[in-house]
Amino acid sequence: MDVDIWAWVGDTQRQLHEAGNTGLAMAIGDVPAQALEGRYAQLDVLAPAIAQQAQNLGLPWLEFYARYWHLIGRVGDRAQGAVALDDAETLVEFSRREDVRDCPGAPGAVTALALTQANTDGPGYAGERLAALDAVVVEPDSLAFSAVAEQYVAALLDAGRAEEAVTYAESAVARLAAVDREASWELGAASARALLAAGRAEDALTALDAAAGFKPDDPVAKAHREGVLRSLVLAVLGRPQESVDALPDLDVVGDHPRVWAEWARAIRELAGFAKITNTWQLGRVLKQWIDYFAMMGGYQARVELALVAGDLAVSRQSVWQARLLADIAESAVGELKSPGNVAERIAALRVTADAVTEPEAPGPQEELVEYFDAADGFNADPERWVGWLAPLSGHDLLATRRHTTTLGFLGYPARGADIYWTMLVESGDIETADPQDVSYLTGLLIEARQDERLEQLAQRLPEAQRHLSLGRLYRARERWEQAAAEGEAAAAAGAGIEASRLWAAAVQQSGDNAKGAAILRDVLDSEETEPEDIWRMITMATAAEDWETVRAGTTKLGMPLKSTEGPIEEEMGLVRIILPAPDGGQRVVISVRTGPATARLAIPQPPGLDYNAGDLVVFDPQLLEPIPENPEEQEGFIPPFAAVSMLRPGGYTSWFFDGAAPSEADWTEFNEVMAERGWPMWVYSDDNYTVAHPTSGERLPGVFGWIAIPPDVTPVELDAVLDDATERWVHPLAWLDLAKSVDVEVERHERIVKEYGL
């Protein structure tokens, strides 16, 4: 997006603030950061909400802005492919509307579509990407220029035109230099990739070094993306130790799908130098990445990762896995528009796998289950056990359980389900199968996302198991109404505590807390009931204000309460309640715990939020942070809990104050005045906040915050108290919004704001 869009964003925020739409104004400023910093849970909720509000307000540029950043959050670091194609194409169409096309960010829609197509099937869409990017008219003095050039270089590479990509990248950098502009780091990295693809690895490293100081479009991602690319180049150059030193750790890249394929290529190169530990844990992670791209429609990345993972599996002598990975790659070839030499690479993988001699089992086949059970859970290699148990699996029940669950653990639940299915379902033994085996098979089918197959299985199971299996499926797919129905039927058929848990969780998700609490209360005295069940019941009963059930739960837990009937309102210490913020993030509000699962907010909140001081909220009693082990740290620890719902609003209204900080004595007296009246006050400024002296311009310590008044106190009364409490201060305090509301001394407060630069 061009720089003009940021000026427009700032102006739009100001207008929204002035119109009283504080929440929306706060939200739009944080959307790009959410997309770039990986705060996707917030972005996926907030961006569509902003787009909808923008549409309602008739602000098409704002709608485009929200939709663009939401798409970038999906196809950028998350590397979504086919699942985002329709949205990317729709955004391009939207950007061409008469009331949107002049938006300086409009070219971003084309680059976002090109990136989405590259994520899906880079070579297959290369021609379309080049044609679309050719049609975008941007000059080097536009901030969109580097992004368009970067995508053009990537498309040339996917088209197999590496030398042209090198030339184009060099030309783009030169055109930028001609207007005293520097290329983005991303364009510099694209140039390095082009040189590497052209067989000029030394030049690629030089280009990467030259780009190191370039300003990135995505500053959050630069470090790990640069590290991965540098490691790959160094590995190709035969400098393995330097490559290892540059390569980001797995725990760094694990949250960044965009670099997974390149990281895996670097690992494969390093494996040939024996510079990395090629373990089953690595194989498990790569399989998770393959599954991710299968879900996201990243066809090319899925095939590439399967082949790389297959090569690494061969090196570990994991023959069974290499063969399955070849099958996965082969099944995905049909999704590629231009498969190139993939078929040959798959055939080569099969040949090398067949030539590998598998490691010998630790004992005779008839004793392998005993050896498995006796194995060290920390040091045992599950990949090898899958190979060793395979001859027994499907015939010996104990071996099958261990083999299939290990397959599922390593990321191959579909293969485990196939074995179980043949053994139990096709043989006709499923009706009399051990419930444990039914549970294992159900779990494997859910993990493998073989829903229709599981529904077929359920029809052949006894009633309790049938309903429980279907309930587990519907819970996993968040089909709550169906999950509740199956949970209820399973409980009625005698499926035990698991059925009650499933049923209660499903009705809670549907908003019926009273019923959820009642379901768990019916099994409160069961020997199978665990403390987590009781706390879940207490939370739901609290939300439904079923205080009798809450007390039944606390009695069971041995948690003493002072009152014996009616609402629970006790002081149980301070807690931190985590609540949603308008920008999609979170706000931490100091509160007073009033019950097992209730707290009253103690800190005033700015207008525009759905909560304020005095509100009584229900929270989930599960701690979000562990209690510190250090006794000194425990003394200052305020436990954090996630808010669940609003129980009763307090009706408080917040008013803003701002100005130069008074003396310590004046401030102490001011706090006492507020406390005597029970009006919550909170200072939001920190020690770095300063204001200007009205005559000398000297910077003075400043203070701003909010005061909340209950519904039985009028703004006029607050204005009078503030006026009386601050009249003797050396520097006056301003409360302009309050003054305007009561129409008292508005000009004086406006003058204070202006003179002190508030």
PDB file of C-alpha atoms in Angstrom, residues 213-405:
ATOM      1  CA  GLY A 213      20.013  -3.302   5.379  1.00  0.00           C
ATOM      2  CA  PHE A 214      16.948  -2.755   3.195  1.00  0.00           C
ATOM      3  CA  LYS A 215      13.734  -1.778   4.931  1.00  0.00           C
ATOM      4  CA  PRO A 216      11.306  -4.729   4.957  1.00  0.00           C
ATOM      5  CA  ASP A 217       7.628  -4.514   4.109  1.00  0.00           C
ATOM      6  CA  ASP A 218       7.092  -7.083   6.875  1.00  0.00           C
ATOM      7  CA  PRO A 219       9.595  -6.215   9.634  1.00  0.00           C
ATOM      8  CA  VAL A 220       8.280  -8.893  11.983  1.00  0.00           C
ATOM      9  CA  ALA A 221       9.080 -11.722   9.562  1.00  0.00           C
ATOM     10  CA  LYS A 222      12.380 -10.432   8.168  1.00  0.00           C
ATOM     11  CA  ALA A 223      14.710 -12.125  10.661  1.00  0.00           C
ATOM     12  CA  HIS A 224      13.461 -15.682  10.260  1.00  0.00           C
ATOM     13  CA  ARG A 225      12.872 -15.384   6.503  1.00  0.00           C
ATOM     14  CA  GLU A 226      16.367 -14.036   5.964  1.00  0.00           C
ATOM     15  CA  GLY A 227      17.842 -16.750   8.168  1.00  0.00           C
ATOM     16  CA  VAL A 228      16.107 -19.548   6.259  1.00  0.00           C
ATOM     17  CA  LEU A 229      17.127 -18.205   2.834  1.00  0.00           C
ATOM     18  CA  ARG A 230      20.711 -17.545   3.931  1.00  0.00           C
ATOM     19  CA  SER A 231      20.965 -21.064   5.350  1.00  0.00           C
ATOM     20  CA  LEU A 232      19.741 -22.582   2.080  1.00  0.00           C
ATOM     21  CA  VAL A 233      22.206 -20.558  -0.006  1.00  0.00           C
ATOM     22  CA  LEU A 234      25.120 -21.456   2.266  1.00  0.00           C
ATOM     23  CA  ALA A 235      24.167 -25.136   2.198  1.00  0.00           C
ATOM     24  CA  VAL A 236      24.091 -25.106  -1.604  1.00  0.00           C
ATOM     25  CA  LEU A 237      27.531 -23.469  -1.523  1.00  0.00           C
ATOM     26  CA  GLY A 238      28.854 -26.355   0.552  1.00  0.00           C
ATOM     27  CA  ARG A 239      29.373 -24.290   3.706  1.00  0.00           C
ATOM     28  CA  PRO A 240      27.363 -26.452   6.124  1.00  0.00           C
ATOM     29  CA  GLN A 241      28.511 -25.037   9.453  1.00  0.00           C
ATOM     30  CA  GLU A 242      27.686 -21.486   8.414  1.00  0.00           C
ATOM     31  CA  SER A 243      24.378 -22.768   7.083  1.00  0.00           C
ATOM     32  CA  VAL A 244      23.541 -24.392  10.413  1.00  0.00           C
ATOM     33  CA  ASP A 245      24.488 -21.196  12.246  1.00  0.00           C
ATOM     34  CA  ALA A 246      22.139 -19.161  10.038  1.00  0.00           C
ATOM     35  CA  LEU A 247      19.200 -21.580  10.149  1.00  0.00           C
ATOM     36  CA  PRO A 248      16.406 -20.538  12.557  1.00  0.00           C
ATOM     37  CA  ASP A 249      15.375 -23.216  15.033  1.00  0.00           C
ATOM     38  CA  LEU A 250      12.253 -25.257  14.511  1.00  0.00           C
ATOM     39  CA  ASP A 251      10.506 -23.503  17.389  1.00  0.00           C
ATOM     40  CA  VAL A 252      11.052 -20.213  15.528  1.00  0.00           C
ATOM     41  CA  VAL A 253       9.792 -21.263  12.089  1.00  0.00           C
ATOM     42  CA  GLY A 254       7.054 -23.549  13.375  1.00  0.00           C
ATOM     43  CA  ASP A 255       4.497 -20.733  13.407  1.00  0.00           C
ATOM     44  CA  HIS A 256       5.397 -19.437   9.937  1.00  0.00           C
ATOM     45  CA  PRO A 257       4.089 -21.678   7.115  1.00  0.00           C
ATOM     46  CA  ARG A 258       5.444 -19.344   4.447  1.00  0.00           C
ATOM     47  CA  VAL A 259       9.024 -20.513   5.097  1.00  0.00           C
ATOM     48  CA  TRP A 260       8.351 -24.201   5.718  1.00  0.00           C
ATOM     49  CA  ALA A 261       9.194 -25.493   2.228  1.00  0.00           C
ATOM     50  CA  GLU A 262      12.397 -23.432   2.015  1.00  0.00           C
ATOM     51  CA  TRP A 263      13.400 -24.466   5.560  1.00  0.00           C
ATOM     52  CA  ALA A 264      12.837 -28.138   4.672  1.00  0.00           C
ATOM     53  CA  ARG A 265      14.993 -27.774   1.559  1.00  0.00           C
ATOM     54  CA  ALA A 266      17.798 -26.348   3.698  1.00  0.00           C
ATOM     55  CA  ILE A 267      17.440 -29.233   6.152  1.00  0.00           C
ATOM     56  CA  ARG A 268      17.668 -31.767   3.321  1.00  0.00           C
ATOM     57  CA  GLU A 269      20.866 -30.143   2.078  1.00  0.00           C
ATOM     58  CA  LEU A 270      22.335 -30.163   5.586  1.00  0.00           C
ATOM     59  CA  ALA A 271      21.357 -33.787   6.177  1.00  0.00           C
ATOM     60  CA  GLY A 272      23.775 -34.711   3.417  1.00  0.00           C
ATOM     61  CA  PHE A 273      26.571 -33.104   5.417  1.00  0.00           C
ATOM     62  CA  ALA A 274      25.515 -34.876   8.643  1.00  0.00           C
ATOM     63  CA  LYS A 275      25.147 -31.431  10.207  1.00  0.00           C
ATOM     64  CA  ILE A 276      21.620 -31.869  11.562  1.00  0.00           C
ATOM     65  CA  THR A 277      19.992 -34.566  13.655  1.00  0.00           C
ATOM     66  CA  ASN A 278      17.540 -36.288  11.335  1.00  0.00           C
ATOM     67  CA  THR A 279      15.051 -37.693  13.861  1.00  0.00           C
ATOM     68  CA  TRP A 280      11.537 -39.058  14.010  1.00  0.00           C
ATOM     69  CA  GLN A 281      10.522 -35.758  15.660  1.00  0.00           C
ATOM     70  CA  LEU A 282      11.542 -33.928  12.486  1.00  0.00           C
ATOM     71  CA  GLY A 283       9.531 -36.390  10.404  1.00  0.00           C
ATOM     72  CA  ARG A 284       6.486 -35.834  12.598  1.00  0.00           C
ATOM     73  CA  VAL A 285       6.711 -32.070  12.217  1.00  0.00           C
ATOM     74  CA  LEU A 286       7.092 -32.286   8.439  1.00  0.00           C
ATOM     75  CA  LYS A 287       4.004 -34.508   8.253  1.00  0.00           C
ATOM     76  CA  GLN A 288       2.048 -31.898  10.230  1.00  0.00           C
ATOM     77  CA  TRP A 289       3.168 -29.277   7.730  1.00  0.00           C
ATOM     78  CA  ILE A 290       2.108 -31.489   4.818  1.00  0.00           C
ATOM     79  CA  ASP A 291      -1.324 -31.886   6.397  1.00  0.00           C
ATOM     80  CA  TYR A 292      -1.557 -28.123   6.921  1.00  0.00           C
ATOM     81  CA  PHE A 293      -1.015 -27.432   3.231  1.00  0.00           C
ATOM     82  CA  ALA A 294      -3.508 -30.144   2.346  1.00  0.00           C
ATOM     83  CA  MET A 295      -6.124 -28.240   4.359  1.00  0.00           C
ATOM     84  CA  MET A 296      -5.076 -24.815   3.062  1.00  0.00           C
ATOM     85  CA  GLY A 297      -4.924 -25.823  -0.591  1.00  0.00           C
ATOM     86  CA  GLY A 298      -1.161 -25.385  -0.859  1.00  0.00           C
ATOM     87  CA  TYR A 299      -0.812 -28.005  -3.576  1.00  0.00           C
ATOM     88  CA  GLN A 300       2.756 -27.282  -4.664  1.00  0.00           C
ATOM     89  CA  ALA A 301       4.071 -26.951  -1.102  1.00  0.00           C
ATOM     90  CA  ARG A 302       2.348 -30.188  -0.104  1.00  0.00           C
ATOM     91  CA  VAL A 303       4.058 -32.132  -2.896  1.00  0.00           C
ATOM     92  CA  GLU A 304       7.430 -30.495  -2.290  1.00  0.00           C
ATOM     93  CA  LEU A 305       7.345 -31.170   1.441  1.00  0.00           C
ATOM     94  CA  ALA A 306       6.241 -34.771   0.913  1.00  0.00           C
ATOM     95  CA  LEU A 307       9.215 -35.415  -1.369  1.00  0.00           C
ATOM     96  CA  VAL A 308      11.687 -33.694   0.956  1.00  0.00           C
ATOM     97  CA  ALA A 309      10.258 -35.554   3.955  1.00  0.00           C
ATOM     98  CA  GLY A 310      10.491 -38.784   1.961  1.00  0.00           C
ATOM     99  CA  ASP A 311      14.179 -38.231   1.285  1.00  0.00           C
ATOM    100  CA  LEU A 312      14.815 -37.579   4.963  1.00  0.00           C
ATOM    101  CA  ALA A 313      12.788 -40.666   5.949  1.00  0.00           C
ATOM    102  CA  VAL A 314      14.961 -42.806   3.660  1.00  0.00           C
ATOM    103  CA  SER A 315      18.036 -41.414   5.420  1.00  0.00           C
ATOM    104  CA  ARG A 316      16.519 -42.506   8.750  1.00  0.00           C
ATOM    105  CA  GLN A 317      15.784 -46.002   7.335  1.00  0.00           C
ATOM    106  CA  SER A 318      12.068 -45.320   7.848  1.00  0.00           C
ATOM    107  CA  VAL A 319      11.031 -47.226   4.741  1.00  0.00           C
ATOM    108  CA  TRP A 320       7.329 -47.500   5.559  1.00  0.00           C
ATOM    109  CA  GLN A 321       7.130 -43.716   5.947  1.00  0.00           C
ATOM    110  CA  ALA A 322       9.033 -42.966   2.749  1.00  0.00           C
ATOM    111  CA  ARG A 323       6.569 -45.147   0.828  1.00  0.00           C
ATOM    112  CA  LEU A 324       3.555 -43.432   2.405  1.00  0.00           C
ATOM    113  CA  LEU A 325       5.045 -40.020   1.602  1.00  0.00           C
ATOM    114  CA  ALA A 326       5.509 -41.095  -2.013  1.00  0.00           C
ATOM    115  CA  ASP A 327       1.820 -42.074  -2.029  1.00  0.00           C
ATOM    116  CA  ILE A 328       0.872 -38.653  -0.639  1.00  0.00           C
ATOM    117  CA  ALA A 329       2.919 -36.843  -3.284  1.00  0.00           C
ATOM    118  CA  GLU A 330       1.410 -39.014  -6.014  1.00  0.00           C
ATOM    119  CA  SER A 331      -2.131 -38.354  -4.810  1.00  0.00           C
ATOM    120  CA  ALA A 332      -1.473 -34.609  -4.930  1.00  0.00           C
ATOM    121  CA  VAL A 333       0.017 -34.517  -8.428  1.00  0.00           C
ATOM    122  CA  GLY A 334      -3.429 -34.351 -10.004  1.00  0.00           C
ATOM    123  CA  GLU A 335      -4.008 -31.003  -8.264  1.00  0.00           C
ATOM    124  CA  LEU A 336      -1.041 -29.401 -10.028  1.00  0.00           C
ATOM    125  CA  LYS A 337      -1.590 -27.589 -13.323  1.00  0.00           C
ATOM    126  CA  SER A 338       2.062 -28.004 -14.298  1.00  0.00           C
ATOM    127  CA  PRO A 339       3.518 -31.009 -12.446  1.00  0.00           C
ATOM    128  CA  GLY A 340       6.846 -30.816 -14.262  1.00  0.00           C
ATOM    129  CA  ASN A 341       9.183 -33.623 -13.176  1.00  0.00           C
ATOM    130  CA  VAL A 342       7.250 -34.573 -10.041  1.00  0.00           C
ATOM    131  CA  ALA A 343       6.397 -38.055 -11.340  1.00  0.00           C
ATOM    132  CA  GLU A 344      10.079 -38.788 -11.909  1.00  0.00           C
ATOM    133  CA  ARG A 345      10.954 -37.577  -8.410  1.00  0.00           C
ATOM    134  CA  ILE A 346       8.268 -39.781  -6.878  1.00  0.00           C
ATOM    135  CA  ALA A 347       9.547 -42.812  -8.792  1.00  0.00           C
ATOM    136  CA  ALA A 348      13.089 -42.076  -7.633  1.00  0.00           C
ATOM    137  CA  LEU A 349      11.908 -41.883  -4.007  1.00  0.00           C
ATOM    138  CA  ARG A 350      10.256 -45.292  -4.300  1.00  0.00           C
ATOM    139  CA  VAL A 351      13.396 -46.820  -5.778  1.00  0.00           C
ATOM    140  CA  THR A 352      15.638 -45.480  -3.011  1.00  0.00           C
ATOM    141  CA  ALA A 353      13.158 -46.592  -0.341  1.00  0.00           C
ATOM    142  CA  ASP A 354      13.048 -50.120  -1.741  1.00  0.00           C
ATOM    143  CA  ALA A 355      16.834 -50.290  -1.651  1.00  0.00           C
ATOM    144  CA  VAL A 356      17.054 -49.466   2.068  1.00  0.00           C
ATOM    145  CA  THR A 357      17.667 -52.218   4.606  1.00  0.00           C
ATOM    146  CA  GLU A 358      15.416 -51.639   7.598  1.00  0.00           C
ATOM    147  CA  PRO A 359      16.859 -51.909  11.120  1.00  0.00           C
ATOM    148  CA  GLU A 360      16.391 -55.242  12.876  1.00  0.00           C
ATOM    149  CA  ALA A 361      13.689 -55.612  15.508  1.00  0.00           C
ATOM    150  CA  PRO A 362      14.830 -55.857  19.144  1.00  0.00           C
ATOM    151  CA  GLY A 363      13.411 -59.357  19.525  1.00  0.00           C
ATOM    152  CA  PRO A 364      11.260 -62.098  17.958  1.00  0.00           C
ATOM    153  CA  GLN A 365       7.860 -61.080  16.575  1.00  0.00           C
ATOM    154  CA  GLU A 366       5.897 -62.986  19.192  1.00  0.00           C
ATOM    155  CA  GLU A 367       7.565 -60.907  21.929  1.00  0.00           C
ATOM    156  CA  LEU A 368       7.443 -57.463  20.268  1.00  0.00           C
ATOM    157  CA  VAL A 369       4.405 -56.240  22.210  1.00  0.00           C
ATOM    158  CA  GLU A 370       6.225 -56.963  25.472  1.00  0.00           C
ATOM    159  CA  TYR A 371       9.331 -55.195  24.159  1.00  0.00           C
ATOM    160  CA  PHE A 372       7.181 -52.224  23.100  1.00  0.00           C
ATOM    161  CA  ASP A 373       5.575 -51.934  26.534  1.00  0.00           C
ATOM    162  CA  ALA A 374       8.963 -52.145  28.220  1.00  0.00           C
ATOM    163  CA  ALA A 375      10.604 -49.542  25.955  1.00  0.00           C
ATOM    164  CA  ASP A 376      11.869 -46.263  27.359  1.00  0.00           C
ATOM    165  CA  GLY A 377       9.154 -43.742  26.540  1.00  0.00           C
ATOM    166  CA  PHE A 378      11.693 -40.938  26.199  1.00  0.00           C
ATOM    167  CA  ASN A 379      14.328 -42.607  24.071  1.00  0.00           C
ATOM    168  CA  ALA A 380      12.325 -45.106  22.018  1.00  0.00           C
ATOM    169  CA  ASP A 381      11.967 -44.354  18.303  1.00  0.00           C
ATOM    170  CA  PRO A 382       8.268 -44.652  17.361  1.00  0.00           C
ATOM    171  CA  GLU A 383       9.087 -44.689  13.633  1.00  0.00           C
ATOM    172  CA  ARG A 384      11.051 -47.901  14.045  1.00  0.00           C
ATOM    173  CA  TRP A 385       8.361 -49.474  16.169  1.00  0.00           C
ATOM    174  CA  VAL A 386       5.827 -48.827  13.400  1.00  0.00           C
ATOM    175  CA  GLY A 387       8.044 -50.794  11.034  1.00  0.00           C
ATOM    176  CA  TRP A 388       8.655 -53.606  13.515  1.00  0.00           C
ATOM    177  CA  LEU A 389       4.994 -54.036  14.499  1.00  0.00           C
ATOM    178  CA  ALA A 390       3.650 -53.794  10.941  1.00  0.00           C
ATOM    179  CA  PRO A 391       3.770 -57.574  10.231  1.00  0.00           C
ATOM    180  CA  LEU A 392       1.619 -58.231  13.313  1.00  0.00           C
ATOM    181  CA  SER A 393      -0.769 -55.322  12.892  1.00  0.00           C
ATOM    182  CA  GLY A 394      -4.192 -56.299  11.657  1.00  0.00           C
ATOM    183  CA  HIS A 395      -3.833 -59.827  13.031  1.00  0.00           C
ATOM    184  CA  ASP A 396      -2.719 -59.535  16.647  1.00  0.00           C
ATOM    185  CA  LEU A 397      -5.080 -57.237  18.591  1.00  0.00           C
ATOM    186  CA  LEU A 398      -2.505 -56.013  21.129  1.00  0.00           C
ATOM    187  CA  ALA A 399       0.030 -55.279  18.408  1.00  0.00           C
ATOM    188  CA  THR A 400      -2.633 -53.556  16.300  1.00  0.00           C
ATOM    189  CA  ARG A 401      -3.523 -51.196  19.149  1.00  0.00           C
ATOM    190  CA  ARG A 402       0.083 -50.147  19.589  1.00  0.00           C
ATOM    191  CA  HIS A 403       0.868 -49.985  15.888  1.00  0.00           C
ATOM    192  CA  THR A 404      -2.165 -47.917  14.829  1.00  0.00           C
ATOM    193  CA  THR A 405      -2.022 -45.472  17.722  1.00  0.00           C
TER     194      THR A 405
END
